[in-house]
PDB file of C-alpha atoms and ligand atoms in Angstrom:
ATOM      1  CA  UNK A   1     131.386 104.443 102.157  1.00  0.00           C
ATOM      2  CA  UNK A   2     129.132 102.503 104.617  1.00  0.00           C
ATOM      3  CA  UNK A   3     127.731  98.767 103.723  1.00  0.00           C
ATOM      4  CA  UNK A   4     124.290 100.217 103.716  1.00  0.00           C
ATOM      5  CA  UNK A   5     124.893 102.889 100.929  1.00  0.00           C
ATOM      6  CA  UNK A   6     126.666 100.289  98.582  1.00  0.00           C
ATOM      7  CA  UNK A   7     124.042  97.994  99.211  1.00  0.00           C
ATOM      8  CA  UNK A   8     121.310 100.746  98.152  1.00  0.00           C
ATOM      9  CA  UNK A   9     123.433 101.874  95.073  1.00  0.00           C
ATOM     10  CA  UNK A  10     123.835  98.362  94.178  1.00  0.00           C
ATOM     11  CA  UNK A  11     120.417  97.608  94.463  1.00  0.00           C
ATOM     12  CA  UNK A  12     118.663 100.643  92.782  1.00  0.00           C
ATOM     13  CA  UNK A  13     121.652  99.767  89.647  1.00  0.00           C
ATOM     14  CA  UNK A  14     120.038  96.557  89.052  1.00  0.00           C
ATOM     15  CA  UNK A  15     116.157  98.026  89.241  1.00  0.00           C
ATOM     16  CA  UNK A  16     117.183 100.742  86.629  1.00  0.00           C
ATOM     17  CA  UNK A  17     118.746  97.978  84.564  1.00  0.00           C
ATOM     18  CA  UNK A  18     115.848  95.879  84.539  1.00  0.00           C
ATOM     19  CA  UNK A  19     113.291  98.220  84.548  1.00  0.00           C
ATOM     20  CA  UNK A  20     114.581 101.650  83.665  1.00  0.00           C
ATOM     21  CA  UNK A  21     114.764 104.606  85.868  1.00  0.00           C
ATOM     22  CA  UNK A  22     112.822 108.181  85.508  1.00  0.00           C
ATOM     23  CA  UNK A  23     109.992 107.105  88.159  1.00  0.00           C
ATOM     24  CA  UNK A  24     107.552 110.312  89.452  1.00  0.00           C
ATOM     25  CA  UNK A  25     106.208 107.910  92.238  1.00  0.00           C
ATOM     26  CA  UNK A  26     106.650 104.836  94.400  1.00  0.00           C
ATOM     27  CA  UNK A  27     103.943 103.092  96.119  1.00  0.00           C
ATOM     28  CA  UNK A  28     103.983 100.328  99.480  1.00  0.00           C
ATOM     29  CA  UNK A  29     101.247  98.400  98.712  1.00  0.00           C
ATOM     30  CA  UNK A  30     100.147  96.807 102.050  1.00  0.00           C
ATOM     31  CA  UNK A  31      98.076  93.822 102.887  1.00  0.00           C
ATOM     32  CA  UNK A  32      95.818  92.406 100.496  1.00  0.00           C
ATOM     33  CA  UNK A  33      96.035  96.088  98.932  1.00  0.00           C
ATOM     34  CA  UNK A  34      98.228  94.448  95.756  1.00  0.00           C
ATOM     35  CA  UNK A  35      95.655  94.850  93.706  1.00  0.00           C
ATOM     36  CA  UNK A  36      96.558  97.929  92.260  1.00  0.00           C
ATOM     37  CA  UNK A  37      99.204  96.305  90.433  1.00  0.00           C
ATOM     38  CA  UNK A  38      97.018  95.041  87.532  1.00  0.00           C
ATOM     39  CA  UNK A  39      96.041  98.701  86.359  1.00  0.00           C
ATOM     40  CA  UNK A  40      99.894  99.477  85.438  1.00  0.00           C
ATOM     41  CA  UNK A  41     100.200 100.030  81.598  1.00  0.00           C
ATOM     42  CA  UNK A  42     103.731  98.302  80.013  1.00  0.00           C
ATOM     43  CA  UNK A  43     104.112  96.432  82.871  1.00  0.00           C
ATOM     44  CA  UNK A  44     107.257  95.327  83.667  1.00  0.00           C
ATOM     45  CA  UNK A  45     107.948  92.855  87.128  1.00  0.00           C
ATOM     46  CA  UNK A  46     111.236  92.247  88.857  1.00  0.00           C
ATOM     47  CA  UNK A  47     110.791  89.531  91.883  1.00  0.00           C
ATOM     48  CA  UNK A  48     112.742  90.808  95.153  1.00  0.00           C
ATOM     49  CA  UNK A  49     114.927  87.716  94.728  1.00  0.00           C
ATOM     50  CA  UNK A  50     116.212  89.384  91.484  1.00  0.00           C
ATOM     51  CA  UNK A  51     116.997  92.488  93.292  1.00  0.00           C
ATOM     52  CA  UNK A  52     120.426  92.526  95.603  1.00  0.00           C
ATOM     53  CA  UNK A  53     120.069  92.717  99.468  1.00  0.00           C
ATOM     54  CA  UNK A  54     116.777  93.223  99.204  1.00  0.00           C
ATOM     55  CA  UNK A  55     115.406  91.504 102.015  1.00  0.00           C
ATOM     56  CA  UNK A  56     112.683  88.334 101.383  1.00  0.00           C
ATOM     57  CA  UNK A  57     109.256  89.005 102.357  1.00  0.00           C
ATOM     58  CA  UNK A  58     107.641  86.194 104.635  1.00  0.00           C
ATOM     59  CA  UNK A  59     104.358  87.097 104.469  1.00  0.00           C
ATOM     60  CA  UNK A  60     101.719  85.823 102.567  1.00  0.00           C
ATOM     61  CA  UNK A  61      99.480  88.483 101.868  1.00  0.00           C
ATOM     62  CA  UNK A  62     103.039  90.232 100.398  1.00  0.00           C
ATOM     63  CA  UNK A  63     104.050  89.149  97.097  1.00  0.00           C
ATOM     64  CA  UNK A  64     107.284  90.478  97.413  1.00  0.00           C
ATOM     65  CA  UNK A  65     108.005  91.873  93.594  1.00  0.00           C
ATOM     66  CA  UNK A  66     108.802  95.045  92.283  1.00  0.00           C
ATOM     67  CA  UNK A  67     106.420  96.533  89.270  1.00  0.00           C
ATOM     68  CA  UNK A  68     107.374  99.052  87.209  1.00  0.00           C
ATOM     69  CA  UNK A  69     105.120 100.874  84.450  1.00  0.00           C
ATOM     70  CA  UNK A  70     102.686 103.692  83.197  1.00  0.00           C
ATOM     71  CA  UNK A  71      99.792 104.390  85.720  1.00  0.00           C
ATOM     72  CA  UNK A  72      97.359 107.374  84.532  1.00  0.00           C
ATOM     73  CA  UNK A  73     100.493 109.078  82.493  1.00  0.00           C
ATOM     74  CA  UNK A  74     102.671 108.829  85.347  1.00  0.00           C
ATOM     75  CA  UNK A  75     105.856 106.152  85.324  1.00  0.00           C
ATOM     76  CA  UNK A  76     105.430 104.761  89.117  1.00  0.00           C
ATOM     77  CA  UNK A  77     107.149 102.119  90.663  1.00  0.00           C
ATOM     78  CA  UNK A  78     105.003  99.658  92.923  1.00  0.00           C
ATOM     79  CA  UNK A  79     106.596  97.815  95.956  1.00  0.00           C
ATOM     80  CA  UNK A  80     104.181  94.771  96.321  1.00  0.00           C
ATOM     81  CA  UNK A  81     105.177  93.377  99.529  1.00  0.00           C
ATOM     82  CA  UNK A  82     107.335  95.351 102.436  1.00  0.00           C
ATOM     83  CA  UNK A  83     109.313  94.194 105.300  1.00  0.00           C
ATOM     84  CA  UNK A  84     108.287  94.009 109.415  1.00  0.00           C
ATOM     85  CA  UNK A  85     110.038  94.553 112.318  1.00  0.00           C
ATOM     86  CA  UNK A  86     107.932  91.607 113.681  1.00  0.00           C
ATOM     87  CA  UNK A  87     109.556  89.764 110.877  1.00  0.00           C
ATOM     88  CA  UNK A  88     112.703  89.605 112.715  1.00  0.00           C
ATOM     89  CA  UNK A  89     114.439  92.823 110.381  1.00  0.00           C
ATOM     90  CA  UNK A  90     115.575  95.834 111.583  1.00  0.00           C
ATOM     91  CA  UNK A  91     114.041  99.174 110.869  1.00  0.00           C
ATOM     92  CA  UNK A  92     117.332  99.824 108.579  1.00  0.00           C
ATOM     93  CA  UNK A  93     116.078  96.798 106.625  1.00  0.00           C
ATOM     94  CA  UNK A  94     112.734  97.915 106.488  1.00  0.00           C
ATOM     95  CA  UNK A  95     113.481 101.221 105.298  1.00  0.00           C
ATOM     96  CA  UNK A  96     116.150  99.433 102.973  1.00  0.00           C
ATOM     97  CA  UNK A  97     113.616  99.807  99.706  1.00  0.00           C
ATOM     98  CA  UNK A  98     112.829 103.428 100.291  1.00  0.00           C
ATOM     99  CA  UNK A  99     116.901 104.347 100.470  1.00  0.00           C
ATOM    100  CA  UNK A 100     117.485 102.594  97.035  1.00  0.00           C
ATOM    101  CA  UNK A 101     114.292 105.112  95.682  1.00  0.00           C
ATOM    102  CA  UNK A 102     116.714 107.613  97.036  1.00  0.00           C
ATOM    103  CA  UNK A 103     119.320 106.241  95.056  1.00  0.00           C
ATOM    104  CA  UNK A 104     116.905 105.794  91.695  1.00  0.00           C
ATOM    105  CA  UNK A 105     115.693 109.711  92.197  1.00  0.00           C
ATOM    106  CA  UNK A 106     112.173 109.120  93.265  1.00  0.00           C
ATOM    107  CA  UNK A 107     110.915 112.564  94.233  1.00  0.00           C
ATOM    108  CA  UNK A 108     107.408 110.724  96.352  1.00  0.00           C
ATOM    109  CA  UNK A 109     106.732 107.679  98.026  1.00  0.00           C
ATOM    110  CA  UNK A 110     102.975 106.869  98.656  1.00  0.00           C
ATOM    111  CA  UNK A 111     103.000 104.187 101.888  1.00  0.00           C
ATOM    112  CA  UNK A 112      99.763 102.345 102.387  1.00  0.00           C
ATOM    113  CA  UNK A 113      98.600  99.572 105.084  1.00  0.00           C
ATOM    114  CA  UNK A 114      95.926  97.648 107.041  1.00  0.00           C
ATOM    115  CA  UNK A 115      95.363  99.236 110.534  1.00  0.00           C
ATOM    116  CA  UNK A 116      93.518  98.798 113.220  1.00  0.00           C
ATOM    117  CA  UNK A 117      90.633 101.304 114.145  1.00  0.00           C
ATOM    118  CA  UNK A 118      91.427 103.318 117.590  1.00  0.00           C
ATOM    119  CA  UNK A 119      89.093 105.947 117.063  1.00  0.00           C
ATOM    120  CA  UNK A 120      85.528 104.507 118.089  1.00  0.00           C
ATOM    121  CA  UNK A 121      83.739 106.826 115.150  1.00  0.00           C
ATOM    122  CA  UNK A 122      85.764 104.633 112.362  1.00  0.00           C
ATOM    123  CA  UNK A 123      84.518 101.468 111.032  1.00  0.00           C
ATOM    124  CA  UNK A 124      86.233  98.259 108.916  1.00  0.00           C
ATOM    125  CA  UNK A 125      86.819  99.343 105.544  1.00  0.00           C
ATOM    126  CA  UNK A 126      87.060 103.076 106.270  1.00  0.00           C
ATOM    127  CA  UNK A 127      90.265 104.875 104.456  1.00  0.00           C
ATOM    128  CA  UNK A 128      92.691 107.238 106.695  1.00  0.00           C
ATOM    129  CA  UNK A 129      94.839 109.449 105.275  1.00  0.00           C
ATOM    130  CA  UNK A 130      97.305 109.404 107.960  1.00  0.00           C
ATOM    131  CA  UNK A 131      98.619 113.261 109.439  1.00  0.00           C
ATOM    132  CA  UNK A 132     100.812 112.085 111.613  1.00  0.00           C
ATOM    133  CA  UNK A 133     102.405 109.061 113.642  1.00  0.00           C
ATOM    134  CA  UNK A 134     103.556 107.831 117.339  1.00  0.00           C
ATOM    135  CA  UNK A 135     106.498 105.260 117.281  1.00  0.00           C
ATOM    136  CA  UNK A 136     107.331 105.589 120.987  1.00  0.00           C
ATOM    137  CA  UNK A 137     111.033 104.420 121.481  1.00  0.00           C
ATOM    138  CA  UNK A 138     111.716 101.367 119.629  1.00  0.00           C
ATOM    139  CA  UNK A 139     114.488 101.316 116.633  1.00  0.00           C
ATOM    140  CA  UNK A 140     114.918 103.918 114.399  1.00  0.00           C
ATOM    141  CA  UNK A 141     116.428 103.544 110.843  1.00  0.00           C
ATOM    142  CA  UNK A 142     118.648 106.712 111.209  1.00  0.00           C
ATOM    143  CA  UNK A 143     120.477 104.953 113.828  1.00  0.00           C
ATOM    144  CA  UNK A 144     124.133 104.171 113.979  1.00  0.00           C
ATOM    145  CA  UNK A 145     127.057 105.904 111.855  1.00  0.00           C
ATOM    146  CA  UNK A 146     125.660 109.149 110.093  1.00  0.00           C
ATOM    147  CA  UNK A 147     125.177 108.106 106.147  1.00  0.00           C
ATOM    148  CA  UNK A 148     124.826 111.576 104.364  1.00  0.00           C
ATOM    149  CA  UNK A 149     123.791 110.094 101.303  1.00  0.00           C
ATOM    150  CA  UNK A 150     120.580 109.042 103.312  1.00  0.00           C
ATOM    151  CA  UNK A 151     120.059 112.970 104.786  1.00  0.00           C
ATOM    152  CA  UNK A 152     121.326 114.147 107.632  1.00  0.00           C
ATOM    153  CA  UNK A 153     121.955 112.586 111.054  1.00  0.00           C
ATOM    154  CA  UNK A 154     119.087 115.111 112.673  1.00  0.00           C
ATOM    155  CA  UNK A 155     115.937 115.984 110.933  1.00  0.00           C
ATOM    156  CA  UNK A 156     112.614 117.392 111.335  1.00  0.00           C
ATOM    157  CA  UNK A 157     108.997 115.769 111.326  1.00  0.00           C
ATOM    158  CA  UNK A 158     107.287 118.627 111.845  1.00  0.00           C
ATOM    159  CA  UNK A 159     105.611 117.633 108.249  1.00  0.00           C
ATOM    160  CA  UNK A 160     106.387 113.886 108.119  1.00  0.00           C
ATOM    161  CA  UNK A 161     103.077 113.436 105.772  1.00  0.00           C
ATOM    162  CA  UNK A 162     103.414 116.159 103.356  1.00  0.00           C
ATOM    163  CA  UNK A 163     100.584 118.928 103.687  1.00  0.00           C
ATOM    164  CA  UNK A 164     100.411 119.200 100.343  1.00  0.00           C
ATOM    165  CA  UNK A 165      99.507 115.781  99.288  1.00  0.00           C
ATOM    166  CA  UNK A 166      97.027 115.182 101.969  1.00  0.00           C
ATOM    167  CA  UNK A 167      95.237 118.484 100.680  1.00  0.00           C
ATOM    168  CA  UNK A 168      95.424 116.671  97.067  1.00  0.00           C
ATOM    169  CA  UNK A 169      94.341 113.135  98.267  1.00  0.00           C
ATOM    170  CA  UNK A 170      91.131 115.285 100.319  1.00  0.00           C
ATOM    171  CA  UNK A 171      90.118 116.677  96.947  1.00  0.00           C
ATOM    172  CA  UNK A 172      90.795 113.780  95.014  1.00  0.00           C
ATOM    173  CA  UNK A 173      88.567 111.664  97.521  1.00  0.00           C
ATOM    174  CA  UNK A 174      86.063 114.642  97.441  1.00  0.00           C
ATOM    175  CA  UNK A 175      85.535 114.227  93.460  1.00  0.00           C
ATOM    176  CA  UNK A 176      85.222 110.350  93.855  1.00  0.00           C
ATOM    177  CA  UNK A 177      82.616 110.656  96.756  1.00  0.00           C
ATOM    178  CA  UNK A 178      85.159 108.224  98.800  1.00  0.00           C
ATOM    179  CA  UNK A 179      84.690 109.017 102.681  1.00  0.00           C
ATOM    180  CA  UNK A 180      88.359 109.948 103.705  1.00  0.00           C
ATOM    181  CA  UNK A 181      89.121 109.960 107.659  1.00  0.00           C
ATOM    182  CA  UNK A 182      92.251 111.527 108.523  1.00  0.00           C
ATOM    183  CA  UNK A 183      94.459 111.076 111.511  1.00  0.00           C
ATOM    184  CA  UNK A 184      97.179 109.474 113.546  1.00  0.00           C
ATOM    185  CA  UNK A 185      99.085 106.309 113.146  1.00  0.00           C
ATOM    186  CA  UNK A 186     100.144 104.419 116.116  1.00  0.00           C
ATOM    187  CA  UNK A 187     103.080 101.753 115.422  1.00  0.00           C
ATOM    188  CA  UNK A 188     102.991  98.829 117.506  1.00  0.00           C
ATOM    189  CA  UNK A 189     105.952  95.990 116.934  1.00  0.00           C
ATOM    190  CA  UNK A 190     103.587  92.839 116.812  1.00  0.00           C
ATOM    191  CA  UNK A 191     103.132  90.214 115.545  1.00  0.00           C
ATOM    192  CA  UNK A 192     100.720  89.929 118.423  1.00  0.00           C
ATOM    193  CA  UNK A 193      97.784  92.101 117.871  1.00  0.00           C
ATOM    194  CA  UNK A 194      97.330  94.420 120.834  1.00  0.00           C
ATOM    195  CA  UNK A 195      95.751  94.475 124.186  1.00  0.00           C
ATOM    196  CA  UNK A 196      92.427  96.163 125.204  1.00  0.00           C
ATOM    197  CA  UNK A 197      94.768  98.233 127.260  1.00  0.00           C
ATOM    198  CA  UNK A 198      97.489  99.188 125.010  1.00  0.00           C
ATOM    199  CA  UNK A 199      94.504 100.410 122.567  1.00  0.00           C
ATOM    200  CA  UNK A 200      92.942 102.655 125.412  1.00  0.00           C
ATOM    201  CA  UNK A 201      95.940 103.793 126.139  1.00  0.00           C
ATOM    202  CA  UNK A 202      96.863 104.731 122.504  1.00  0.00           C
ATOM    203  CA  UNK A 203      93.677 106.312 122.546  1.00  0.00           C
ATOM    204  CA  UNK A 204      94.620 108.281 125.067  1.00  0.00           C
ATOM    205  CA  UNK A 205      97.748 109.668 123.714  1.00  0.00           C
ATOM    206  CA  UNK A 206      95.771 110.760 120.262  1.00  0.00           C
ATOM    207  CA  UNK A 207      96.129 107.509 118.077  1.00  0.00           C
ATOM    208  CA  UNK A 208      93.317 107.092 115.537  1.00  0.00           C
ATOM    209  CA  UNK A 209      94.765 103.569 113.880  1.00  0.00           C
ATOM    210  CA  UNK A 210      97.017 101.279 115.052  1.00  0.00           C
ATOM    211  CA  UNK A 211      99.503  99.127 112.779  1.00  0.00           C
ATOM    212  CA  UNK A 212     102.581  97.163 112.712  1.00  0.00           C
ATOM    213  CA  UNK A 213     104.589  98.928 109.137  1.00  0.00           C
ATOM    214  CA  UNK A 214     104.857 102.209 107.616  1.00  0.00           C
ATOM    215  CA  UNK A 215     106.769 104.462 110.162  1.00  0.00           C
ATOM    216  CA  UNK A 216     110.168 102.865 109.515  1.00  0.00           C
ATOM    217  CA  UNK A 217     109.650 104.216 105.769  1.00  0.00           C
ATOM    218  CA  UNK A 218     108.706 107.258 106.399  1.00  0.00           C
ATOM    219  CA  UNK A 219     110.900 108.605 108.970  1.00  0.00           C
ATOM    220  CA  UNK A 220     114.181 107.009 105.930  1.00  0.00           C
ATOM    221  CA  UNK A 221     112.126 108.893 103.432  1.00  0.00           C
ATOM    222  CA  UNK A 222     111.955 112.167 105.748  1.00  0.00           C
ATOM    223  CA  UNK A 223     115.198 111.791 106.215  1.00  0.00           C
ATOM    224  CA  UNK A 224     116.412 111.626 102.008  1.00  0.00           C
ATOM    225  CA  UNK A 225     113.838 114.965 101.390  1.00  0.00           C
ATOM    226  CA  UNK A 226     111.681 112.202  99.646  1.00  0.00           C
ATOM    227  CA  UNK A 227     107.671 113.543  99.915  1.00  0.00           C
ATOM    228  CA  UNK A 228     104.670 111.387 101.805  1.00  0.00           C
ATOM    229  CA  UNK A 229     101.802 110.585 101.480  1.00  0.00           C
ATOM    230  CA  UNK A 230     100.048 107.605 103.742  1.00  0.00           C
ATOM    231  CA  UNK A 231      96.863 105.968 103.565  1.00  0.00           C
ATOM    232  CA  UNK A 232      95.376 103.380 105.905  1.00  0.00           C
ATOM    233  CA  UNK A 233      92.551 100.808 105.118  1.00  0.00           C
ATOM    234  CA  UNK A 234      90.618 100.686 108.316  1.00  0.00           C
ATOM    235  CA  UNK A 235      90.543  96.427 108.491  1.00  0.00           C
ATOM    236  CA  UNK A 236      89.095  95.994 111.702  1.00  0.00           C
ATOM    237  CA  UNK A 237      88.495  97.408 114.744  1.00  0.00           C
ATOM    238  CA  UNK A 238      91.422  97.403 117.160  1.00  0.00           C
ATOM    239  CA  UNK A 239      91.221  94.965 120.576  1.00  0.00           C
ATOM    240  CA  UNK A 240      88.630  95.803 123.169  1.00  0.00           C
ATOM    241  CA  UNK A 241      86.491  97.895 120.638  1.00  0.00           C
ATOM    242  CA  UNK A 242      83.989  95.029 119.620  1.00  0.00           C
ATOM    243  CA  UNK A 243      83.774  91.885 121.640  1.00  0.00           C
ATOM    244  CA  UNK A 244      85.724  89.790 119.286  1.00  0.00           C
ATOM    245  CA  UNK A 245      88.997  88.750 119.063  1.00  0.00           C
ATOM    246  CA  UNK A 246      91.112  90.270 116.017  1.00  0.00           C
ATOM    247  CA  UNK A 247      92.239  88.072 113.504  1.00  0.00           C
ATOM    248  CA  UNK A 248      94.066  88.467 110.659  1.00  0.00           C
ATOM    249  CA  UNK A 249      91.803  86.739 107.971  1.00  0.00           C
ATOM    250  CA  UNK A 250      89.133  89.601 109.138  1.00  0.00           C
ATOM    251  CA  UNK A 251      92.584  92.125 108.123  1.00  0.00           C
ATOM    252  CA  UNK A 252      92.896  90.642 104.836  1.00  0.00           C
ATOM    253  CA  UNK A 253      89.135  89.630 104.033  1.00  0.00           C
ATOM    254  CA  UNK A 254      88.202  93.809 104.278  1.00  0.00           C
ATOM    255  CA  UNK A 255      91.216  94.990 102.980  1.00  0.00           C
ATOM    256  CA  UNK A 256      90.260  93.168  99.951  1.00  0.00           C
ATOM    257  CA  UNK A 257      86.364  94.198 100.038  1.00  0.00           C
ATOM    258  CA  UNK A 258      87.600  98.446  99.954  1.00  0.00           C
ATOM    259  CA  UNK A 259      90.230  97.080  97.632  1.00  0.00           C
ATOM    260  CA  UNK A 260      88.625  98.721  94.694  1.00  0.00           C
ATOM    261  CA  UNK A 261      87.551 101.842  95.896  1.00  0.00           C
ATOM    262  CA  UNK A 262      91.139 102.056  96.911  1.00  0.00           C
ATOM    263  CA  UNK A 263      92.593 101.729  93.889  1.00  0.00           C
ATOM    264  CA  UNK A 264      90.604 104.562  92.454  1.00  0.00           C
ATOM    265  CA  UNK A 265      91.843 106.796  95.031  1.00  0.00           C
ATOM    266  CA  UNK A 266      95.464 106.116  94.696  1.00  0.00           C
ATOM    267  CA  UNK A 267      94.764 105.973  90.911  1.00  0.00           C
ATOM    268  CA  UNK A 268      93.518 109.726  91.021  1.00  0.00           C
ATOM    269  CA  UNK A 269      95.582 111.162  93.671  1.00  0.00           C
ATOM    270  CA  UNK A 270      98.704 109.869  90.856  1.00  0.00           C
ATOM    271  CA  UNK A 271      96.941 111.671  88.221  1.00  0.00           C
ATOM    272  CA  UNK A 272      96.872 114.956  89.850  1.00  0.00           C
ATOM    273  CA  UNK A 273     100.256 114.246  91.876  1.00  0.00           C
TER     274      UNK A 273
HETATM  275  N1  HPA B 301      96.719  96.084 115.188  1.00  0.00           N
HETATM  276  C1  HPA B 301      97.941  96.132 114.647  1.00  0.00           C
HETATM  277  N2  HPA B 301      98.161  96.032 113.342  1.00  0.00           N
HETATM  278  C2  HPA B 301      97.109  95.863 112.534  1.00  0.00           C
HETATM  279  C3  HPA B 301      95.804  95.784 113.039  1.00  0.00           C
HETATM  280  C4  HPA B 301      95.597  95.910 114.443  1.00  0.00           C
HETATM  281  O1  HPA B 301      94.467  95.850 114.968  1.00  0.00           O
HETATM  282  N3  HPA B 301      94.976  95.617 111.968  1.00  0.00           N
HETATM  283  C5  HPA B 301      95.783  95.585 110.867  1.00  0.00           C
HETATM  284  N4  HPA B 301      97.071  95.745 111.204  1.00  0.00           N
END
């Protein structure tokens, strides 16, 4: 058996030890979107330290802890804190945490994340529910020896964010009165936010948001037949849109102002899931 699907087993043994196993749903909660956390019921918390080979998270805004509980019925699993590329890991060790929900049976994984606005109509503190991506040719976390217990060396993603669960987070958002945008993730490999070019060019090739996480996940999760779901909190417009630079305090400080309004849509979306 390869490294990589001991290391998953191993890891996922340890979660259901601590925390117990059975989970409908697992969420990425992305910058300053941690929040969410405090409305699990019978909360139970595992730090990533606890966990084996699960990578350390380095930055701040990721608190890098695993929560398990009862969220509106449902038992989910939150991930509070992921792991970059521009962190120095590999998109195998990005994707690490969504192999061991293989491993514990999680059926759905709901990714979220600050991006960067492409499209001009979107403002800071919008919500995208992302229909697609563009990853252009960097790493992959299928690459290397074929691991069948992670799916199959070729796969589709035709479907990479499942139809079904966008048309469920559209009602749900519908109901709440929450404007919901919907379109395409760009990934770009940081840390340095982008040019004014590289934006127009995304642009160009039919990018909506830009970002720096996310795709790594999803593709492993596509790959192990787990279902997706991915929302974006607009957190600024990306470079060249407005003329000022992009930091990431202005990332943080709006993720944090829609922070609420996010929580109620992930909060219904697992309701109805
Ligand atoms: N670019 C890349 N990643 C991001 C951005 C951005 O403008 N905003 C939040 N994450």
């Amino acid at each position: 058996m390869e490294d990589a699907v001991i290391m998953a087993k191993q890891a996922a043994d340890a979660i259901r030890q601590a925390v117990g196993d059975g989970f409908e749903v697992c969420v990425i909660l992305g910058s300053g979107l941690g929040g969410l956390a405090e409305r699990l019921a019978d909360k139970q918390e595992l730090s990533y330290s606890q966990i084996p080979h699960f990578p350390r998270s380095t930055v701040e805004s990721h608190a890098g802890k695993l929560l398990a509980g009862t969220l509106e019925g449902k038992r989910v699993l939150f991930l509070s804190g992921r792991f970059h590329f521009y962190e120095g890991y590999t998109f195998a060790q990005t994707a690490f945490p969504v192999r061991v929900m293989k491993m514990l049976g999680v059926p759905r994984l709901i990714v979220t994340n600050a991006a960067g606005g492409v499209n001009e109509t979107f403002s800071p503190g919008d919500l995208m529910c992302i229909s697609d991506h563009i990853k252009f040719f960097s790493d992959s976390p299928s690459r290397g020896n074929p691991m069948p217990e992670f799916g199959p060396r070729f796969f589709d993603l035709s479907h990479a964010y499942s139809p079904r669960l966008r048309e469920l987070a559209r009602r749900c958002a519908d109901e709440l009165s929450i404007p919901l945008k919907e379109g395409v993730y760009a990934f770009m490999p940081g840390p340095q936010f982008e040019t004014p070019a590289e934006i127009r060019m995304l642009r160009l090739l039919g990018a909506d948001a830009v970002g720096m996480s996310t795709v790594a996940e999803v593709i492993a999760a596509n790959q192990c037949g787990i279902e997706v779901l991915g929302i974006s909190c607009i957190s600024n417009m990306a470079a060249g849109v407005l003329p000022q630079p992009v930091t990431d305090e202005e990332v943080v400080e709006v993720a944090g102002r829609v922070a609420q309004t996010f929580q109620a849509l992930i909060a219904a979306i697992i309701r109805r899931m």
